[in-house]
Coordinates of C-alpha atoms in Angstrom, one line a residue:
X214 CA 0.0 0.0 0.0
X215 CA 1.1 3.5 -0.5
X216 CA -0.7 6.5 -0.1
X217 CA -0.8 10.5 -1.3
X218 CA -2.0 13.5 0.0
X219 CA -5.8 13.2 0.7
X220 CA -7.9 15.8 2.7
X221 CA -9.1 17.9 0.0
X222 CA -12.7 18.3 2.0
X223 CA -10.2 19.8 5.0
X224 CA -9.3 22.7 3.1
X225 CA -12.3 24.8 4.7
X226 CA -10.1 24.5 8.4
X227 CA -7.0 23.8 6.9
X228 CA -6.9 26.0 3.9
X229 CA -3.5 27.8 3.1
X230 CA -1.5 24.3 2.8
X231 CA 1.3 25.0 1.1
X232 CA 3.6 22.4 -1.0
X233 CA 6.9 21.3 0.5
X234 CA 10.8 21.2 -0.6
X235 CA 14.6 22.7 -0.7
X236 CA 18.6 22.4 -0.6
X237 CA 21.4 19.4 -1.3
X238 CA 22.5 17.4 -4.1
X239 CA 21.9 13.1 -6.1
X240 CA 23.7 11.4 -8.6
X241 CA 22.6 8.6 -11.1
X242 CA 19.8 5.8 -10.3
X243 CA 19.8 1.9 -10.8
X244 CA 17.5 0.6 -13.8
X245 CA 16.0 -2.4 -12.9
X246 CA 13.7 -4.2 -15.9
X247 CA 10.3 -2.6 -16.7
X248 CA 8.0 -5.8 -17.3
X249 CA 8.5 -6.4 -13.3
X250 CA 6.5 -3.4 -12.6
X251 CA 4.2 -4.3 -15.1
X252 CA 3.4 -8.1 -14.4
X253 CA 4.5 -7.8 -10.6
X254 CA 6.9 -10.6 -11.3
X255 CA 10.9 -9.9 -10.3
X256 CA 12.6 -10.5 -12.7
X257 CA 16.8 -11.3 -11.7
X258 CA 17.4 -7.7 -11.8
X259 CA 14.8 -6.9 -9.7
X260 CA 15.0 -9.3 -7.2
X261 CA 18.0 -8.1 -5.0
X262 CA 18.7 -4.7 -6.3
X263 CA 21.4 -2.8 -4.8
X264 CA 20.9 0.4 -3.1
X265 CA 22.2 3.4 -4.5
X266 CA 21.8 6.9 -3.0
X267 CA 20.1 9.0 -6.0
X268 CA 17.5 12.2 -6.6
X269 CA 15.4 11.0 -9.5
X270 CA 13.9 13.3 -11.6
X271 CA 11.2 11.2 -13.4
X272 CA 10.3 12.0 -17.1
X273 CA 7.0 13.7 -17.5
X274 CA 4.0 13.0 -20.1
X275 CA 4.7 14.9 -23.5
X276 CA 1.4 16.8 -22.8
X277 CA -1.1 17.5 -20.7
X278 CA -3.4 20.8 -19.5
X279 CA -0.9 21.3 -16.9
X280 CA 2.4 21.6 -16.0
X281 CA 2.0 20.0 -12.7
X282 CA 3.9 16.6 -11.9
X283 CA 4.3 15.2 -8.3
X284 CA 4.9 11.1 -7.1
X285 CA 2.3 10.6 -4.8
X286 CA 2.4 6.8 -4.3
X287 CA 5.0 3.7 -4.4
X288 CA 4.7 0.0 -5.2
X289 CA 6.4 -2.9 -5.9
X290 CA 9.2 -3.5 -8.3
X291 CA 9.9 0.2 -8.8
X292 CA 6.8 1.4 -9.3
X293 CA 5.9 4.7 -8.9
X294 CA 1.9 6.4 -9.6
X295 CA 1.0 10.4 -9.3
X296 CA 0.7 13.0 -11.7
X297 CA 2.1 14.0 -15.0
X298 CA 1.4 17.5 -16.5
X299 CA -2.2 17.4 -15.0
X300 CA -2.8 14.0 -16.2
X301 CA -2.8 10.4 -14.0
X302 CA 0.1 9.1 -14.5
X303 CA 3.0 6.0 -13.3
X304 CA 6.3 4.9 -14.2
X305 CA 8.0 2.2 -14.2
X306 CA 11.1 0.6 -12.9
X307 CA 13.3 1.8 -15.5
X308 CA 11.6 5.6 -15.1
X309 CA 9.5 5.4 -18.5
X310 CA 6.4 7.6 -17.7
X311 CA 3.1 5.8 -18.5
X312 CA -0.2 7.8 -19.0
X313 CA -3.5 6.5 -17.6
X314 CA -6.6 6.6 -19.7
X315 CA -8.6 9.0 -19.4
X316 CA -12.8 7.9 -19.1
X317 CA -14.6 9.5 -21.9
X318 CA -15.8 13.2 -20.7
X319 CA -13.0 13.5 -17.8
X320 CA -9.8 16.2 -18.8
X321 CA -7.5 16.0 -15.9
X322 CA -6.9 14.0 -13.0
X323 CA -4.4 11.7 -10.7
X324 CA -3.2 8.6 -9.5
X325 CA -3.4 8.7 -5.5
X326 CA -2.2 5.2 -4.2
X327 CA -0.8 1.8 -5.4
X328 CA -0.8 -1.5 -3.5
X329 CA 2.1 -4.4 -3.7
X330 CA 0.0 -5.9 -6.6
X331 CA -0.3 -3.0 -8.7
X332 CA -3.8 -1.9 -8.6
X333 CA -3.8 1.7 -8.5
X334 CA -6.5 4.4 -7.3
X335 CA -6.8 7.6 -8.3
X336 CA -9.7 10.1 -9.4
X337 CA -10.4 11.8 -12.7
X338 CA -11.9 15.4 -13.6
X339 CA -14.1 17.3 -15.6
X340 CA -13.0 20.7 -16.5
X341 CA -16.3 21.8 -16.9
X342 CA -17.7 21.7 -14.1
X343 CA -15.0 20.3 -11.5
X344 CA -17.0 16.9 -10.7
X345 CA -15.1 14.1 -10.3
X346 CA -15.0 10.1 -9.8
X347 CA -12.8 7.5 -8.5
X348 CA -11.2 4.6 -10.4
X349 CA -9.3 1.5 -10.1
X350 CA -6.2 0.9 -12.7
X351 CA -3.7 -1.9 -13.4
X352 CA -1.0 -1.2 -15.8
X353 CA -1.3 -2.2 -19.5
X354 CA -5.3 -2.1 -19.2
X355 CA -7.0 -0.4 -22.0
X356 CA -9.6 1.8 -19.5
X357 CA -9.9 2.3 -16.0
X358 CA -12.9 1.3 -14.2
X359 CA -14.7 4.0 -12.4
X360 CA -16.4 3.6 -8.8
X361 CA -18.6 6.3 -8.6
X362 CA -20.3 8.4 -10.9
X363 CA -19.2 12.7 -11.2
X364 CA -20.1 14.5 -8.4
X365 CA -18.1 17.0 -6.4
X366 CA -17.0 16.0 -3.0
X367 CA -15.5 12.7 -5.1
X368 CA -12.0 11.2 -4.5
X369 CA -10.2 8.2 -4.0
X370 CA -7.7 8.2 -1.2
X371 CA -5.9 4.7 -0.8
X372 CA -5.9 0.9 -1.2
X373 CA -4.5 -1.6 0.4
X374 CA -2.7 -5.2 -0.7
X375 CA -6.0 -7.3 -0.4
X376 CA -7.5 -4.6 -2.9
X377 CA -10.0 -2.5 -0.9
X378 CA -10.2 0.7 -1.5
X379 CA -10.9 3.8 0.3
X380 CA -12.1 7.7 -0.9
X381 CA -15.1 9.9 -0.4
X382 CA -18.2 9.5 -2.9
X383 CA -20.1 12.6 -3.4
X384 CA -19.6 13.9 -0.1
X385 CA -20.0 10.1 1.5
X386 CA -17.0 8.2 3.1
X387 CA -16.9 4.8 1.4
X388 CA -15.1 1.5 0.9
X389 CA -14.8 -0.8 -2.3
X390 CA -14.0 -4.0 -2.9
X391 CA -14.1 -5.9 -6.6
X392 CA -15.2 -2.5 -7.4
X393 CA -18.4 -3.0 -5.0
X394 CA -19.1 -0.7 -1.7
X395 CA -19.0 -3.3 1.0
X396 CA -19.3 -0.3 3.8
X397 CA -20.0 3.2 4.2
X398 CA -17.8 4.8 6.8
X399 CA -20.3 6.6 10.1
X400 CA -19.6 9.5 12.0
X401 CA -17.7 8.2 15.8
X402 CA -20.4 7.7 18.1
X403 CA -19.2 10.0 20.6
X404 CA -19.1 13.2 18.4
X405 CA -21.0 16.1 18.0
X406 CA -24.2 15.5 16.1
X407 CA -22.8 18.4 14.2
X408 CA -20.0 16.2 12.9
X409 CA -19.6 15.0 9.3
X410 CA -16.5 13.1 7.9
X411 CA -14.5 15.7 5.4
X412 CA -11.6 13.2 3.7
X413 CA -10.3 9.6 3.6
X414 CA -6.8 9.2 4.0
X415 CA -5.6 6.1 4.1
X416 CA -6.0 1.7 4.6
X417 CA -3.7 -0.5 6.1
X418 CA -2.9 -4.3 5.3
X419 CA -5.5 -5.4 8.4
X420 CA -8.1 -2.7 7.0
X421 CA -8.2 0.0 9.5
X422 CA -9.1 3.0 8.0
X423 CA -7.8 6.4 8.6
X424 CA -10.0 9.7 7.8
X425 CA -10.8 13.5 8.8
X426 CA -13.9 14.6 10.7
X427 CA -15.1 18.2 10.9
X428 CA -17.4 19.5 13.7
X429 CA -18.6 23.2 14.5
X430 CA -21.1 23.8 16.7
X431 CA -22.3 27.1 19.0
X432 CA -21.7 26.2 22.5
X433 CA -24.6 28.7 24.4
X434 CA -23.2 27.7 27.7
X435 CA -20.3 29.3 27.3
X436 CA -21.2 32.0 24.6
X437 CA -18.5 30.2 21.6
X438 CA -18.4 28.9 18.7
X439 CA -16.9 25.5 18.8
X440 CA -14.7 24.5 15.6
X441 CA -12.8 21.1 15.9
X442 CA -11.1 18.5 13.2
X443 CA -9.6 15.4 14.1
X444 CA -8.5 12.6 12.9
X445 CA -10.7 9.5 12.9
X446 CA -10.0 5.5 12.7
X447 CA -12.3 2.8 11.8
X448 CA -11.1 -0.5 13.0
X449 CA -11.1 -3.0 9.8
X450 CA -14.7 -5.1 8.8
X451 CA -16.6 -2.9 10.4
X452 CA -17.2 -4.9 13.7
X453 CA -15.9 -1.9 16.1
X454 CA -17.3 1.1 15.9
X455 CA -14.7 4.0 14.6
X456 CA -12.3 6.5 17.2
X457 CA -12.1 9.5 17.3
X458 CA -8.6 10.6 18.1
X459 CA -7.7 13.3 20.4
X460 CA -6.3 16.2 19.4
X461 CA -4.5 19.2 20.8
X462 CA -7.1 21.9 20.3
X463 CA -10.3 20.9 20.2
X464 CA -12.4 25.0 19.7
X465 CA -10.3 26.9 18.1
X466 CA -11.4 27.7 14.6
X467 CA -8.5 28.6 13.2
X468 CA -6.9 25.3 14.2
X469 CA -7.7 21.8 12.8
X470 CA -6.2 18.5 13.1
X471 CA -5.4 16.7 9.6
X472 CA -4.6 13.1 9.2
X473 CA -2.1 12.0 6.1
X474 CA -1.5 7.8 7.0
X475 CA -1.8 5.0 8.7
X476 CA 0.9 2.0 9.0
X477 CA -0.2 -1.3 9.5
X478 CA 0.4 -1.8 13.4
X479 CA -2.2 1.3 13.4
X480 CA 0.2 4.1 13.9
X481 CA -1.5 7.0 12.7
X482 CA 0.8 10.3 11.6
X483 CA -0.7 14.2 10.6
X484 CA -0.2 17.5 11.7
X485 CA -1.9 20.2 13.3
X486 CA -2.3 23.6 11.1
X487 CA -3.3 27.2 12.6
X488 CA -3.9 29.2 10.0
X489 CA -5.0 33.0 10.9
X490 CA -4.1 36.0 8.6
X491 CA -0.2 35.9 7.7
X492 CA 0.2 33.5 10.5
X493 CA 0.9 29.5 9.2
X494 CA 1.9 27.0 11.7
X495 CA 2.1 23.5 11.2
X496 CA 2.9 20.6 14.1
X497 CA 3.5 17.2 13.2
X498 CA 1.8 14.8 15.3
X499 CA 1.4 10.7 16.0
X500 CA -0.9 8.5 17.8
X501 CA -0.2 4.9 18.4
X502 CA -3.1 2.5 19.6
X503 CA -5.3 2.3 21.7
X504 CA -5.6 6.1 20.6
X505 CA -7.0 7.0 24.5
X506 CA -4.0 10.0 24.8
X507 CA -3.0 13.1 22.5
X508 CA -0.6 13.1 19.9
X509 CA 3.0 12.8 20.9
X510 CA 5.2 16.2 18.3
X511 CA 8.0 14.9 17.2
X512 CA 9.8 18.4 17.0
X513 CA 10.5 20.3 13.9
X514 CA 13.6 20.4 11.7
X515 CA 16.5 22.2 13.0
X516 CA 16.0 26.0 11.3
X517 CA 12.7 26.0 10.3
X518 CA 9.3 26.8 11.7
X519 CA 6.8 24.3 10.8
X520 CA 6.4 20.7 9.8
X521 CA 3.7 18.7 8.3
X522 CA 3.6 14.5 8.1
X523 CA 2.1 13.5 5.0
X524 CA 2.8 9.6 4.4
X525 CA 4.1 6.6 6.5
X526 CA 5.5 3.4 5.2
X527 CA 3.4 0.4 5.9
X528 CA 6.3 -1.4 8.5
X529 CA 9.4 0.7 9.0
X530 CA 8.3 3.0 10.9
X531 CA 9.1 6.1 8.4
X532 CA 7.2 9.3 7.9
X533 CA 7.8 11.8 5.0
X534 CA 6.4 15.2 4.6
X535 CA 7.6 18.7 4.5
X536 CA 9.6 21.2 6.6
X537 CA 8.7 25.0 6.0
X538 CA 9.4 28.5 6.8
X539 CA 6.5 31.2 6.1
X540 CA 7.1 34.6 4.7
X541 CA 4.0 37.0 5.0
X542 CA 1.8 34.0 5.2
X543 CA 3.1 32.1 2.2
X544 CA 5.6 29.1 2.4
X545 CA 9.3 30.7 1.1
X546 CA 11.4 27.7 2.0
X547 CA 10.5 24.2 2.4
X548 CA 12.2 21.1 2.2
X549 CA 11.3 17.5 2.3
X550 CA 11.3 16.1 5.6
X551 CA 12.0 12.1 6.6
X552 CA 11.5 11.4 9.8
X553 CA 12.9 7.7 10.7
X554 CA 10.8 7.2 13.8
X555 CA 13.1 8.1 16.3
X556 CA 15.2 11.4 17.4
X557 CA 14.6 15.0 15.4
X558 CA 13.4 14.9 12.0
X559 CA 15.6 15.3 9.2
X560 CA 15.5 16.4 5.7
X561 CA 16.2 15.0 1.9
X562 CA 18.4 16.6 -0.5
X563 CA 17.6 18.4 -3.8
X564 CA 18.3 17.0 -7.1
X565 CA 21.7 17.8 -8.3
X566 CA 21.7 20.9 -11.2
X567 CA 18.5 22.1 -9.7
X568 CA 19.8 25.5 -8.4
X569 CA 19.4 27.3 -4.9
X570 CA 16.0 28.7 -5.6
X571 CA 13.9 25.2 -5.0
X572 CA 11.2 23.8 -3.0
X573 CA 11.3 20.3 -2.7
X574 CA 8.3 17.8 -1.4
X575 CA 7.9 14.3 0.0
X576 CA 4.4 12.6 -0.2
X577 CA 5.1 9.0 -0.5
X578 CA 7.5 6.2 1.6
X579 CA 7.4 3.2 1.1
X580 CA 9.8 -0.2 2.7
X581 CA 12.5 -0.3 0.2
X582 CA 13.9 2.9 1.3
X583 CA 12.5 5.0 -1.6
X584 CA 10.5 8.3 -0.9
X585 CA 8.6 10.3 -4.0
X586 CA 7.0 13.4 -4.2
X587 CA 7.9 16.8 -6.2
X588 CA 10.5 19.3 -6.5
X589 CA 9.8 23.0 -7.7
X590 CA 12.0 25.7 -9.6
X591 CA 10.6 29.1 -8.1
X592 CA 12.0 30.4 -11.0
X593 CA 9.5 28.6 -13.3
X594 CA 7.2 27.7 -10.5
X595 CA 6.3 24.3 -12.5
X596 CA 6.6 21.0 -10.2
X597 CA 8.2 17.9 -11.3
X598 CA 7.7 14.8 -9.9
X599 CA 11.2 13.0 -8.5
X600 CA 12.1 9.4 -6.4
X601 CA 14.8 9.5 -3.3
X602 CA 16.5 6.3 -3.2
X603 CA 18.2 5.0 0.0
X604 CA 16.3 7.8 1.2
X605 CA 17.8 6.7 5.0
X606 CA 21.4 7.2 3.5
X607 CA 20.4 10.7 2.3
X608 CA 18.7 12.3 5.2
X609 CA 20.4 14.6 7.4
X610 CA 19.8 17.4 10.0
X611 CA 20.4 21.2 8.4
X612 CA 23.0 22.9 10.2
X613 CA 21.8 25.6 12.0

């Protein structure tokens, strides 16, 4: 399983998310043979393939109604599923960019996830009128097969390695399997009637699925307005009913709780956002199970003032995401973060050439050591989508 950013139905108490990124340097990255990512069969280059430190900066589609390009999900084999010039898009071991087809009527859209097996997840667009539906996609089919009709509030978030997949229909929080809701996701018993669910954001191998609730509610008794997001967890087949996770603030309005991922012992990883005028600052935070206590922070990276979790690898214990620094609101200098678990978190080089004027942005980790997201050239201001290998051999703390 590997997941993307999700959350887009957060943006009302989180809005003002910025994209993440910044300094260092790569080299040249291993080739290993294309058809393994394609039939999910090693092949004797594939099997054991050495690991070589490397930036990647991965080809992007020849066109497309964007320039946009980011990684936002890793598989087996090499494979690597995101977005390519606006378009959903995944490459393969040896880098070769592959375009997804597009469903009749839909201009634009992304790959989100991709499990061990291949099966991808992503959702498509209509420019006309923004509505948008969730598909399923193995590589080298000729169409992808949609899971919802086009409606706004539409998006698919994650699947796992069994194949169920996760994302919000028309407003509704749902799960798929064989291309079939098997559950609709409920509001935690204990929460505000006000309550509604607001993203998906992730499955594990078990099942547990991870999502964002938003509540707001006056409170008469003590003359407020209560405003709360927090992360919720449904425990997999649907037998328990879901948590709701405690967060830090809980009535502040211009503070929300996001969750990005889930591993598969049920560690849960996000960040906490306060967003008010010019001010932007963003706390990672992780819960562990039984989820009965608030999030433990991890800290920030040394020399700069904010840091979001976005992804978490299914077993190591990794989390990638983004360290920032705001200027008058808006995020001047970020870097991609990799935090291994333990200790402060640390940060990811650029890719060698790229110049001192870059952002840089991790979104996806997966067990073989390889992180993905974007890097952008604030001189162009275009993103391009890029693959640390032996990520762990390439972090490091920024001096200060």
């Amino acid at each position: 399983m590997s997941r993307s950013m999700s959350a887009a139905g957060a943006a009302v108490v989180l809005a003002g998310l910025i994209t993440a990124a910044a300094p260092a340097s790569a080299t040249a990255a291993p080739a290993a043979h294309a058809a393994a990512a394609l039939t999910g069969t090693p092949t004797a280059a594939s099997a054991a393939p050495a690991c070589v430190p490397d930036v990647v900066r991965l080809p992007a589609l020849p066109s497309g109604p964007w320039t946009s390009g980011v990684v936002n999900g890793l598989g087996a084999d090499g494979l690597a599923v995101g977005e390519s010039r606006g378009l959903p898009a995944y490459w393969t071991a040896d880098h070769a960019v592959h375009a997804v087809p597009l469903p009749a009527g839909f201009q634009n859209g992304r790959v989100a996830a991709v499990n061990a097996k291949g099966l991808m997840v992503g959702t498509v667009e209509r420019s006309t009128d923004r509505a948008r539906a969730a598909f399923s996609y193995r590589p080298g089919d000729t169409a992808v097969r949609l899971l919802t009709g086009a409606a706004t509030g539409t998006d698919a978030a994650d699947v796992n390695d069994a194949g169920r997949v996760v994302g919000m229909d028309a407003g509704t929080p749902k799960e798929w399997a064989n291309g079939t809701v098997v559950r609709e996701l409920p509001v935690p018993e204990d929460a505000h009637p006000s309550t509604r669910i607001v993203a998906v954001d992730g499955i594990n191998k078990r099942g547990d699925v991870l999502g964002t609730a938003h509540t707001e509610y006056e409170d008469l008794e003590n003359d407020r307005i209560v405003s709360k997001t927090f992360p919720v967890v449904w425990p997999a087949g649907g037998g328990y009913p879901p948590y709701s996770l405690p967060v830090w603030n809980e009535t502040d309005w211009t503070t929300g709780t996001q969750a990005s991922g889930i591993d598969d012992k049920g560690r849960v990883v996000g960040f906490e956002a306060e967003s008010y005028r010019d001010l932007r600052r963003r706390t990672p935070a992780v819960w562990k199970k039984p989820y009965d206590a608030p999030p433990a922070a991890p800290g920030l990276v040394t020399g700069y003032e904010t840091l979001t979790f976005e992804a978490i690898s299914p077993t190591t214990n990794v989390t990638v995401g983004a360290a920032a620094t705001f200027v008058e609101g808006y995020a001047r200098y970020v870097q991609a973060a990799y935090w291994p678990g333990t200790g402060a978190p640390l940060v990811l080089p650029n890719p060698a050439g790229a110049g001192a004027d870059v952002n840089t942005e991790a979104r996806a980790v997966s067990d073989d050591d390889r992180v993905g997201g974007s890097f952008r050239d604030l001189t162009v201001l275009a993103d391009n989508p890029i693959i640390w290998t032996c990520a762990s051999k390439q972090a490091y703390a920024p001096k200060k």
